[in-house]
Structures are given as C-alpha cells and as structure tokens.
C-alpha positions as a Markdown table, in Angstrom:
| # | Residue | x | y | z |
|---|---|---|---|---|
| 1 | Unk | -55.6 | -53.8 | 35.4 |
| 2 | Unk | -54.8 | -50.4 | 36.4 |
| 3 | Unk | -51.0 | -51.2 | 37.1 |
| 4 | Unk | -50.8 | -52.8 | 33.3 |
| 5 | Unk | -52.3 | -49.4 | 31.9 |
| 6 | Unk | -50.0 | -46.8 | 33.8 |
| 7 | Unk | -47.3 | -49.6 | 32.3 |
| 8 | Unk | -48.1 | -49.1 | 29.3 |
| 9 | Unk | -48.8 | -45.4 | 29.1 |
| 10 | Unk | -45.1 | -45.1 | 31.0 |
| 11 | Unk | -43.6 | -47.0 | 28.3 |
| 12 | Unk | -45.1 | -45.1 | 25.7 |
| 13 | Unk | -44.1 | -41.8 | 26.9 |
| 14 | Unk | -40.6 | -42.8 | 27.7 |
| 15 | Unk | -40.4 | -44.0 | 24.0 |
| 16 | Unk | -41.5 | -41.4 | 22.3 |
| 17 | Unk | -38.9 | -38.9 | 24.5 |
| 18 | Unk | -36.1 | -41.4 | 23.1 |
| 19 | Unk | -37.4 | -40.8 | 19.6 |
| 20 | Unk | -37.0 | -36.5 | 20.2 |
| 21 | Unk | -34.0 | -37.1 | 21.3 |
| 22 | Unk | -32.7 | -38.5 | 18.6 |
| 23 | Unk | -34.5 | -36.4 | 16.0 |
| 24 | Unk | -32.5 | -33.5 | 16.5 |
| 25 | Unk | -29.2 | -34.9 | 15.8 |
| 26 | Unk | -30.1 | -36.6 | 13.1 |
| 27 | Unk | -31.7 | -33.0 | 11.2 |
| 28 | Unk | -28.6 | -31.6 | 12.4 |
| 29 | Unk | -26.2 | -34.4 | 10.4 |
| 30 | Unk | -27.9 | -33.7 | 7.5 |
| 31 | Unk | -27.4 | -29.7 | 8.0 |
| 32 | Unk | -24.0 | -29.9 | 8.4 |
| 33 | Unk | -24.1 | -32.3 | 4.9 |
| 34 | Unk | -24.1 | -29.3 | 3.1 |
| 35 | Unk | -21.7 | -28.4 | 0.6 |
| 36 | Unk | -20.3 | -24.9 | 1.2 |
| 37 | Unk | -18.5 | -22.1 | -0.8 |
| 38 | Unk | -16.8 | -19.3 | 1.1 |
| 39 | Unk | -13.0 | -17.1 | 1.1 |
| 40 | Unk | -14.0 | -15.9 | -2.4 |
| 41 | Unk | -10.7 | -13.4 | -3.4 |
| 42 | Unk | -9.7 | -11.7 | -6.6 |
| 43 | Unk | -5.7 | -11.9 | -7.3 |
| 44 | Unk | -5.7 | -12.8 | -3.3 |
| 45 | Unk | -7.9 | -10.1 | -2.3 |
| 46 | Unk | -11.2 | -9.8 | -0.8 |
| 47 | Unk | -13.7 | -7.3 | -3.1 |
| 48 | Unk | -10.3 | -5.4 | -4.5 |
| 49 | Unk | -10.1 | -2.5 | -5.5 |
| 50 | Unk | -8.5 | -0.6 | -8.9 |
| 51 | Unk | -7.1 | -4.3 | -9.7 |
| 52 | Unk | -4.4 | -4.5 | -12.7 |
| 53 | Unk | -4.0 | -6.8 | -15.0 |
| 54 | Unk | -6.1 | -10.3 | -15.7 |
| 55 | Unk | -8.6 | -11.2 | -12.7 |
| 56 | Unk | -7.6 | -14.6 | -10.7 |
| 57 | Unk | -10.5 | -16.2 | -8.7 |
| 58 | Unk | -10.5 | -18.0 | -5.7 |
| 59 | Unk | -12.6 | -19.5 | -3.2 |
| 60 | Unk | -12.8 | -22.5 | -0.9 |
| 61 | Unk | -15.6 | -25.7 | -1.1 |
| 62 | Unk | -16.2 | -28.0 | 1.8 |
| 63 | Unk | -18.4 | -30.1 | 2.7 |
| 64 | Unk | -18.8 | -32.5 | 5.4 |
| 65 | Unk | -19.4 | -36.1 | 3.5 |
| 66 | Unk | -16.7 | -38.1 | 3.4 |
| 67 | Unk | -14.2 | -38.3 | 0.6 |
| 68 | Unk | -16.4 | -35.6 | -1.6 |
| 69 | Unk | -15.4 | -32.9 | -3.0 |
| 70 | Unk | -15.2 | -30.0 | -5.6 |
| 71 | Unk | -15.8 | -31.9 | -9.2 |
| 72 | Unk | -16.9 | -28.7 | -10.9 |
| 73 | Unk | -17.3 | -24.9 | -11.2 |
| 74 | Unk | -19.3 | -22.4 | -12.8 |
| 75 | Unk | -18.0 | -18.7 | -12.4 |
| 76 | Unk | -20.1 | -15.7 | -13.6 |
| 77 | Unk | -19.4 | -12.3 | -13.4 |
| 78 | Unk | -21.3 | -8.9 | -14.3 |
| 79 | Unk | -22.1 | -5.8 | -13.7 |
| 80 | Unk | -24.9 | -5.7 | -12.0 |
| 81 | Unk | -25.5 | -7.2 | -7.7 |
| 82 | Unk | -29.2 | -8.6 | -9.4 |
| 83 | Unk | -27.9 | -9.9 | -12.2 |
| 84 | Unk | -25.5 | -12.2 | -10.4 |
| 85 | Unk | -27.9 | -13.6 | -7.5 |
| 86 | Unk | -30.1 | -14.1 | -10.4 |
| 87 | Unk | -27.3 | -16.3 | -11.8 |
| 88 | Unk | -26.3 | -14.2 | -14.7 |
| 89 | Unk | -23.0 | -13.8 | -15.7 |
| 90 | Unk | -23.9 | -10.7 | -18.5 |
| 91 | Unk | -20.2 | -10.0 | -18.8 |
| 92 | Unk | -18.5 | -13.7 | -18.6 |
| 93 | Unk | -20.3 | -16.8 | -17.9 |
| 94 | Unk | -17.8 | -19.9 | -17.6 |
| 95 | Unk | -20.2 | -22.5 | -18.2 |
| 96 | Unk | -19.6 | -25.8 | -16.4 |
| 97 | Unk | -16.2 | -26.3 | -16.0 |
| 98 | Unk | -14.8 | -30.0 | -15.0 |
| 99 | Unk | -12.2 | -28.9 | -12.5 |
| 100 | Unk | -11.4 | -29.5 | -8.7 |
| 101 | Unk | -9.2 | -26.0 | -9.4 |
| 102 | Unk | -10.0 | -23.3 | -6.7 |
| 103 | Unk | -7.2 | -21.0 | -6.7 |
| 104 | Unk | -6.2 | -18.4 | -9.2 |
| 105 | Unk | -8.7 | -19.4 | -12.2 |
| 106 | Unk | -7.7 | -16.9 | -14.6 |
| 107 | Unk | -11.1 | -14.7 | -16.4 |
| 108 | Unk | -11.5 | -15.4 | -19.5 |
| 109 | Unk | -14.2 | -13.0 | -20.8 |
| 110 | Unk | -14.3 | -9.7 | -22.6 |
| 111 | Unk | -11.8 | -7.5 | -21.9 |
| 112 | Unk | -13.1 | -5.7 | -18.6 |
| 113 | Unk | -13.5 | -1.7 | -19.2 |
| 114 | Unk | -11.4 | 0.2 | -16.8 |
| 115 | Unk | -12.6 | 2.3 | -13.5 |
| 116 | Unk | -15.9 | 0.0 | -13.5 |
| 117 | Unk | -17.2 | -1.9 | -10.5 |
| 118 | Unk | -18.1 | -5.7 | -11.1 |
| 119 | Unk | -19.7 | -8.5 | -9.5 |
| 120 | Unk | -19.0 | -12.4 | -9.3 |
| 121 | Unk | -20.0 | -15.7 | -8.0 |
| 122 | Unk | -19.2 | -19.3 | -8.7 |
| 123 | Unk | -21.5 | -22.0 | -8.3 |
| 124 | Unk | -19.5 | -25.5 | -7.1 |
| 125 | Unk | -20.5 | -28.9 | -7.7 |
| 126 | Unk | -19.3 | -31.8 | -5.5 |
| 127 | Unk | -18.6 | -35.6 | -7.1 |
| 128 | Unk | -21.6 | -36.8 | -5.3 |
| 129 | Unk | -23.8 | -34.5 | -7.2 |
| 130 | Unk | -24.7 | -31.8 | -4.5 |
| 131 | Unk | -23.9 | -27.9 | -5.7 |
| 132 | Unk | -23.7 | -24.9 | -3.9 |
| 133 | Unk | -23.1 | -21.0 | -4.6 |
| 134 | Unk | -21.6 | -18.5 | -3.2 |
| 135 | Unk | -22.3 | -15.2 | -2.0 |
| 136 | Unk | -22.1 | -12.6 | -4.2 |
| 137 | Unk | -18.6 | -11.1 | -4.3 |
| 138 | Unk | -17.1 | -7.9 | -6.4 |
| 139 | Unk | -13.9 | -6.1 | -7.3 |
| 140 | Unk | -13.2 | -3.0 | -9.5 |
| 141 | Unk | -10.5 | -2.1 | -12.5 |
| 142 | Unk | -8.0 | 0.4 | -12.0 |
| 143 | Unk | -7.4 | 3.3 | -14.3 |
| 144 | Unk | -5.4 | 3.0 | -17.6 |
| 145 | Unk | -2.5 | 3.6 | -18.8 |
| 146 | Unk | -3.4 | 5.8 | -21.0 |
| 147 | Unk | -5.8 | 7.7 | -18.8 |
| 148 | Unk | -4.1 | 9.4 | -16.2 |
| 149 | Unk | -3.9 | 12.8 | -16.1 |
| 150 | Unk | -2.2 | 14.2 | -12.8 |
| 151 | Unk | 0.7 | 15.3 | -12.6 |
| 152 | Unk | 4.3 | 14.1 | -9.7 |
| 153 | Unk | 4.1 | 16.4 | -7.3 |
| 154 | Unk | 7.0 | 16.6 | -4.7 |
| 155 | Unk | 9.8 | 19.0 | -4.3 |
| 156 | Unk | 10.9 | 21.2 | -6.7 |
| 157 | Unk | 13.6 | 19.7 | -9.1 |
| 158 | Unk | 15.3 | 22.2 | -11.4 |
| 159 | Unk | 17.8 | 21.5 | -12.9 |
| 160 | Unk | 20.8 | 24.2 | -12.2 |
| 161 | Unk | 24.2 | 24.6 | -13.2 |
| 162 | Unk | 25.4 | 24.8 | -9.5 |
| 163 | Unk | 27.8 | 22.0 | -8.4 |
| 164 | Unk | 29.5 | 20.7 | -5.0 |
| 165 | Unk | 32.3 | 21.1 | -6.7 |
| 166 | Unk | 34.7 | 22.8 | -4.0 |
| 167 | Unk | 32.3 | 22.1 | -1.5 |
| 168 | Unk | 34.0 | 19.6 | 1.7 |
| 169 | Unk | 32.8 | 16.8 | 3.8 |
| 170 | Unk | 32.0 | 18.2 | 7.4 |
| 171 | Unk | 30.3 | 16.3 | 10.4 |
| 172 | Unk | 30.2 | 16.7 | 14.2 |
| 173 | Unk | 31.1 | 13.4 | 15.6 |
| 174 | Unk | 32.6 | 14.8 | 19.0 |
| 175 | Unk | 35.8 | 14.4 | 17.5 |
| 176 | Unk | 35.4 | 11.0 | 15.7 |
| 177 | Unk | 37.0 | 10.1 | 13.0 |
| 178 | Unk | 34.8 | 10.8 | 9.6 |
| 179 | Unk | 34.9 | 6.7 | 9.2 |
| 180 | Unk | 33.5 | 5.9 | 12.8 |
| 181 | Unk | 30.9 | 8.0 | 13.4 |
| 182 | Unk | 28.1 | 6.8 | 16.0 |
| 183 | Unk | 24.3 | 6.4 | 14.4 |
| 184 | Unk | 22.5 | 9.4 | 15.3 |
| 185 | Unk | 21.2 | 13.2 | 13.9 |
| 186 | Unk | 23.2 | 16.0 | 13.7 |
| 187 | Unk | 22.3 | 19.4 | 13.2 |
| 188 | Unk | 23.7 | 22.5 | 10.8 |
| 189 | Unk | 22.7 | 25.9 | 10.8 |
| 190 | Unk | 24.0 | 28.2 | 8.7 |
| 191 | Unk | 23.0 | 31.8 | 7.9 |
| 192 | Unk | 24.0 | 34.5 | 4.7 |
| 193 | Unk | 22.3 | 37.9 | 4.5 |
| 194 | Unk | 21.1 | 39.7 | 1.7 |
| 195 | Unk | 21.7 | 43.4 | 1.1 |
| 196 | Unk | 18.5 | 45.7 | 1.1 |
| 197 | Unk | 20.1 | 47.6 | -1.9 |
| 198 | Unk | 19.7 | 44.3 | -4.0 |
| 199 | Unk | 16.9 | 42.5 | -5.6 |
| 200 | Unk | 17.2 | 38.2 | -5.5 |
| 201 | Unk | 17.1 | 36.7 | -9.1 |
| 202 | Unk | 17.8 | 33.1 | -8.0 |
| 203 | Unk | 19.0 | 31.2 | -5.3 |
| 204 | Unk | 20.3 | 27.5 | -5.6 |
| 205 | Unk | 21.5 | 24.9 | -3.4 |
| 206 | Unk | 23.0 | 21.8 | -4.2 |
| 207 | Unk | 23.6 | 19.0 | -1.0 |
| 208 | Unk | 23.7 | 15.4 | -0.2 |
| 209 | Unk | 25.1 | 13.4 | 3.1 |
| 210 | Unk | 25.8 | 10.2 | 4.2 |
| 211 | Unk | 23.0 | 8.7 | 5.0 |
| 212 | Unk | 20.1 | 11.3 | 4.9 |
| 213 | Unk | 19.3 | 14.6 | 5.4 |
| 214 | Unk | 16.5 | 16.6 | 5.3 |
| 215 | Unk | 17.2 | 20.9 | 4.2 |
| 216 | Unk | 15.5 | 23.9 | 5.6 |
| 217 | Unk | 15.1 | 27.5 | 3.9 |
| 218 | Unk | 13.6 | 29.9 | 6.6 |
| 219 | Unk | 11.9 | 27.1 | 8.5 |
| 220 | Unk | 10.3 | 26.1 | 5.4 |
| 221 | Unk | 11.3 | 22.2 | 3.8 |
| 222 | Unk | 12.7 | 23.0 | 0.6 |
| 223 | Unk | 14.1 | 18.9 | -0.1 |
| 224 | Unk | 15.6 | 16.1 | 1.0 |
| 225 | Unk | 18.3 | 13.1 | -0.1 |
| 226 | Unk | 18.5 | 9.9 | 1.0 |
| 227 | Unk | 21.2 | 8.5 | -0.6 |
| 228 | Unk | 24.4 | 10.0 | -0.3 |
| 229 | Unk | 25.2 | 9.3 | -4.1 |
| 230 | Unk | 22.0 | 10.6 | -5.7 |
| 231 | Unk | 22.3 | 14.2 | -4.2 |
| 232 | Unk | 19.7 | 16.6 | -4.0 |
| 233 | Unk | 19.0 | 20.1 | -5.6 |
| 234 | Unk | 16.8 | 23.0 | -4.4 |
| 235 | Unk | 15.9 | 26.2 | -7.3 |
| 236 | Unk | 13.3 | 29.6 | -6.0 |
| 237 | Unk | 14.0 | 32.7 | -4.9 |
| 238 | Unk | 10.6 | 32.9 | -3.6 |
| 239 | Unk | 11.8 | 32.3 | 0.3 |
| 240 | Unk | 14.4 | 34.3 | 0.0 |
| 241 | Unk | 14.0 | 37.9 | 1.7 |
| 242 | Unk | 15.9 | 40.9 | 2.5 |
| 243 | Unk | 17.8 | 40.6 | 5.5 |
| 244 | Unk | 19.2 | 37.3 | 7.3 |
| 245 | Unk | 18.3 | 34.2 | 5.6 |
| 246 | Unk | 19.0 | 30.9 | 7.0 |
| 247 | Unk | 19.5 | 27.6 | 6.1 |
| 248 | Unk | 18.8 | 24.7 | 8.2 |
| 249 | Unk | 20.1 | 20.8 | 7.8 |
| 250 | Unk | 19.0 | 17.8 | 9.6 |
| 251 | Unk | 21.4 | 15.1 | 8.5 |
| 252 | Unk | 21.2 | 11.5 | 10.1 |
| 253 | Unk | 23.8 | 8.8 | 10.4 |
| 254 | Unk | 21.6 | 5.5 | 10.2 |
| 255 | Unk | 24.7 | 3.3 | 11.9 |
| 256 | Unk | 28.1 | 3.7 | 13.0 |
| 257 | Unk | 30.3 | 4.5 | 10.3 |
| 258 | Unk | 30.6 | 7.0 | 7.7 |
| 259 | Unk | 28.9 | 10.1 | 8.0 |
| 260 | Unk | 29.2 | 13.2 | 6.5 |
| 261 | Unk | 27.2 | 16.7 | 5.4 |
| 262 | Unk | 28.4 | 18.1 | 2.2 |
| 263 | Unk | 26.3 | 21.5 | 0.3 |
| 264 | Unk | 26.5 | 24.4 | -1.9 |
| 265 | Unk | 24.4 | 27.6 | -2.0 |
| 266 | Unk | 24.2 | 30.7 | -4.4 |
| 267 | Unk | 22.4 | 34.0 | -4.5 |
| 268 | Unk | 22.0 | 35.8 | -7.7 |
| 269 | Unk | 21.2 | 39.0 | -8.0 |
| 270 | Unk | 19.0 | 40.9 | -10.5 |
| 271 | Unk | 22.5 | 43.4 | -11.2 |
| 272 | Unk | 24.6 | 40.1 | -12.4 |
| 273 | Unk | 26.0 | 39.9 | -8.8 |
| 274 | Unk | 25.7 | 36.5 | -6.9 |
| 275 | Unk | 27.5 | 35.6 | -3.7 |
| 276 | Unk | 28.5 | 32.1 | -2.9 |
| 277 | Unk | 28.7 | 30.0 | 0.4 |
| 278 | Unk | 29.9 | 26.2 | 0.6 |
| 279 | Unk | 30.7 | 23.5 | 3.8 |
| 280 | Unk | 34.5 | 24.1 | 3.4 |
| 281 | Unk | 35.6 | 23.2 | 7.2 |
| 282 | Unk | 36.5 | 19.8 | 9.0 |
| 283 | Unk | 33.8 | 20.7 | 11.6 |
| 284 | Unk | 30.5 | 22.7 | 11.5 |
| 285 | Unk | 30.7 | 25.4 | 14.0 |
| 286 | Unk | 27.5 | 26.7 | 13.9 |
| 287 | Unk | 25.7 | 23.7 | 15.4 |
| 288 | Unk | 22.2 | 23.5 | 17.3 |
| 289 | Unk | 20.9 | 20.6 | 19.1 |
C-alpha cells in the first residue's frame, strides 16, 4: 500500500514538472507572434532635421507567423508627442490605407509650416488581422526660401580693374620642366616696401596656379583659388603698413604634371602714385621651405 502511494505521488510530481516545462515555451511562441513596427525614417533619415521638400515615410513590419504580413497602414502626424501616443494625427491623419507599401509614402496633408518640429507614427495591420504601432517618431522643416536673412561670408571679393596681364608662369620644380612637375607644395615669398612719406589708398592682388594655392598678406590669409582657370582676387589696404610688407604663397601641385604660380600686386597711393610688382621670372628666387 505504501509503495502504490509514493507511486503515485512520484508520478504526479514528475507530471506536473513536464507540464512547467513546457509552459514557458509555449507563452514565449505566442510572444514572439507579435506583429512589430520599427526603422521608422523620414526621406531616409532617422528624426531629421531642417528637411526640404515633401516628407517620405518609412518603416519596417514583421512579424513572426508565417506567410503574414503588412495589409494596411495608418500614418498620423502632429504637432504635439501627446497628441500622437494618443493616436491623433491633428496635422494629417491618413486614415486606413490598403497598402503593403513601407517605403517612401509621400505626406499628403496640409502644407507643413516651416522651422516647426513634428511628430509621427503609423499604426500597421497584418492580413491575419493583428495591428501594431509604432513608437513615436519626429522630424523638423527647414527654413524657407524666402526667409533667410544672413548674409555669404568668405573672403573678400571686389571686384578690381587689376589683371595678370604681363604677369608669367613661375614654379620651382628643381629644374623640371613646367609640364612634369612632381605632386607636392611649393613655397613663394615675396616682399615690396612702402615709403613712410606716403599714405596707402589701395592695394590689389590678382593670382591663380595650377592646382591650388592658398595667399598670405603679413601672415594674415587674404584668399585662396583652387582652380587654376577661375583665378582669385584680393582688395584692402587695411594690412598694408609702412615699412616692409610681405606677401606669402602656398601653391600645391595635386600630381605630377603641370604646375605653375602666376600673380599681380598693386599699391596705390593717396598722391595718385601706385607701384607695381608681378611673377615675371622662369624661377622664384625668393623661396622658403
């Protein structure tokens, strides 16, 4: 009698560890059931910024039943985080949309205001009737066209009446031929004084070089070209002083070939005098490393 009892209570206890171990995968199949919505992007960007143009959502559904899928989508967007999670699309609601699409639905709303932040979300349904939503995702409009109101800023270009005109090709090359120049950076210095007796009015300098090169007044970077054929032009008398002035090229050879450093300077004077300096030799002798 006692042997049948501790039997029976074995069994029993051994059964109902065979029945635990099987709930838990079982609650976890139906977890991973779950249709999902994630990878939401705006013109193939995750919560852009200052975005141009019409707004293109994506996202991406799965879900782990076989053959099911995206059969529907719902987008709303606003501009409020509350609004959204609430599922209130105050700006644009979609409505239920019969699509599997999932990239690059175009908005279709009001037309957005510029500079303002908004919120989205789209709500998925699968064809065997599950739905799902995703987290609440944002981007923001960029300015208009018609509202900016800064201004280029970069060197100074003024336009001048001084010209290369005159001016020759000059390079260091070691004694290379002007079409077989190695890549590298060369260096030019050259220096003009101006008399104490005399008062600058204006002082221009025109350059360009084959490939790039970047120009110097008194240590201070007054421009730069970089492409030979566009040129480059510097205007102010404001680093100008009495005394020695110099001006300072970096010019760069991007690969072997062609290379060359061509420029023009002029200082005016307030008495109608100017003096003129241009690269007018085969080689730069005044040359720094």
């Amino acid at each position: 009698m006692k042997k049948s009892f501790w039997k029976r209570l074995l069994s029993a206890i051994l059964a109902a560890s065979m029945l635990g171990s099987f709930a838990v995968p079982l609650a976890g199949a139906a977890e991973e059931e779950a249709l999902t919505v994630t990878e939401c992007k705006v013109s193939s960007l995750t919560d852009p910024l200052g975005i141009e143009g019409t707004p293109l959502f994506s996202w991406s559904a799965k879900s782990s039943r076989r053959d099911d899928g995206q059969s529907a989508y719902r987008l709303i967007v606003s501009t409020s985080e509350e609004d959204v999670k609430a599922g209130k699309g105050t700006v644009w609601d979609s409505g239920k949309v019969n699509s599997d699409k999932m990239l690059d639905v175009a908005y279709a709303g009001p037309a957005l205001s510029t500079r303002t932040l908004y919120y989205w979300s789209v709500t998925v349904y699968s064809r065997k009737g599950e739905e799902a939503t995703s987290p609440v995702a944002r981007f923001s409009t960029g300015v208009g066209e018609n509202e900016w109101t800064g201004e280029w800023i970069g060197y100074p270009q003024v336009k001048g009446e001084l010209t290369l005109s005159g001016a020759k090709w000059i390079w260091l090359g070691n004694g290379a031929a002007f079409s077989s120049m190695p890549a590298g950076d060369e260096y030019f210095r050259f220096s003009f004084d101006v008399p104490a007796d005399k008062t600058v009015s204006d002082f221009e300098v025109a350059f360009t070089a084959d490939d790039s090169a970047t120009v110097y007044l008194n240590g201070t970077e007054v421009g730069s070209v970089s492409l030979w054929n566009d040129g480059s032009f510097y205007r102010g008398a404001d680093l100008v002083k009495t005394g020695r002035n110099t001006l300072a090229v970096k010019a760069s050879n991007a690969s072997v070939g062609n290379a060359g450093l061509v420029a023009k300077l002029k200082v005016s004077y307030s008495d109608g005098t100017s003096d003129t300096y241009q690269t007018d030799k085969t080689r730069s002798e005044e040359h720094t490393s």
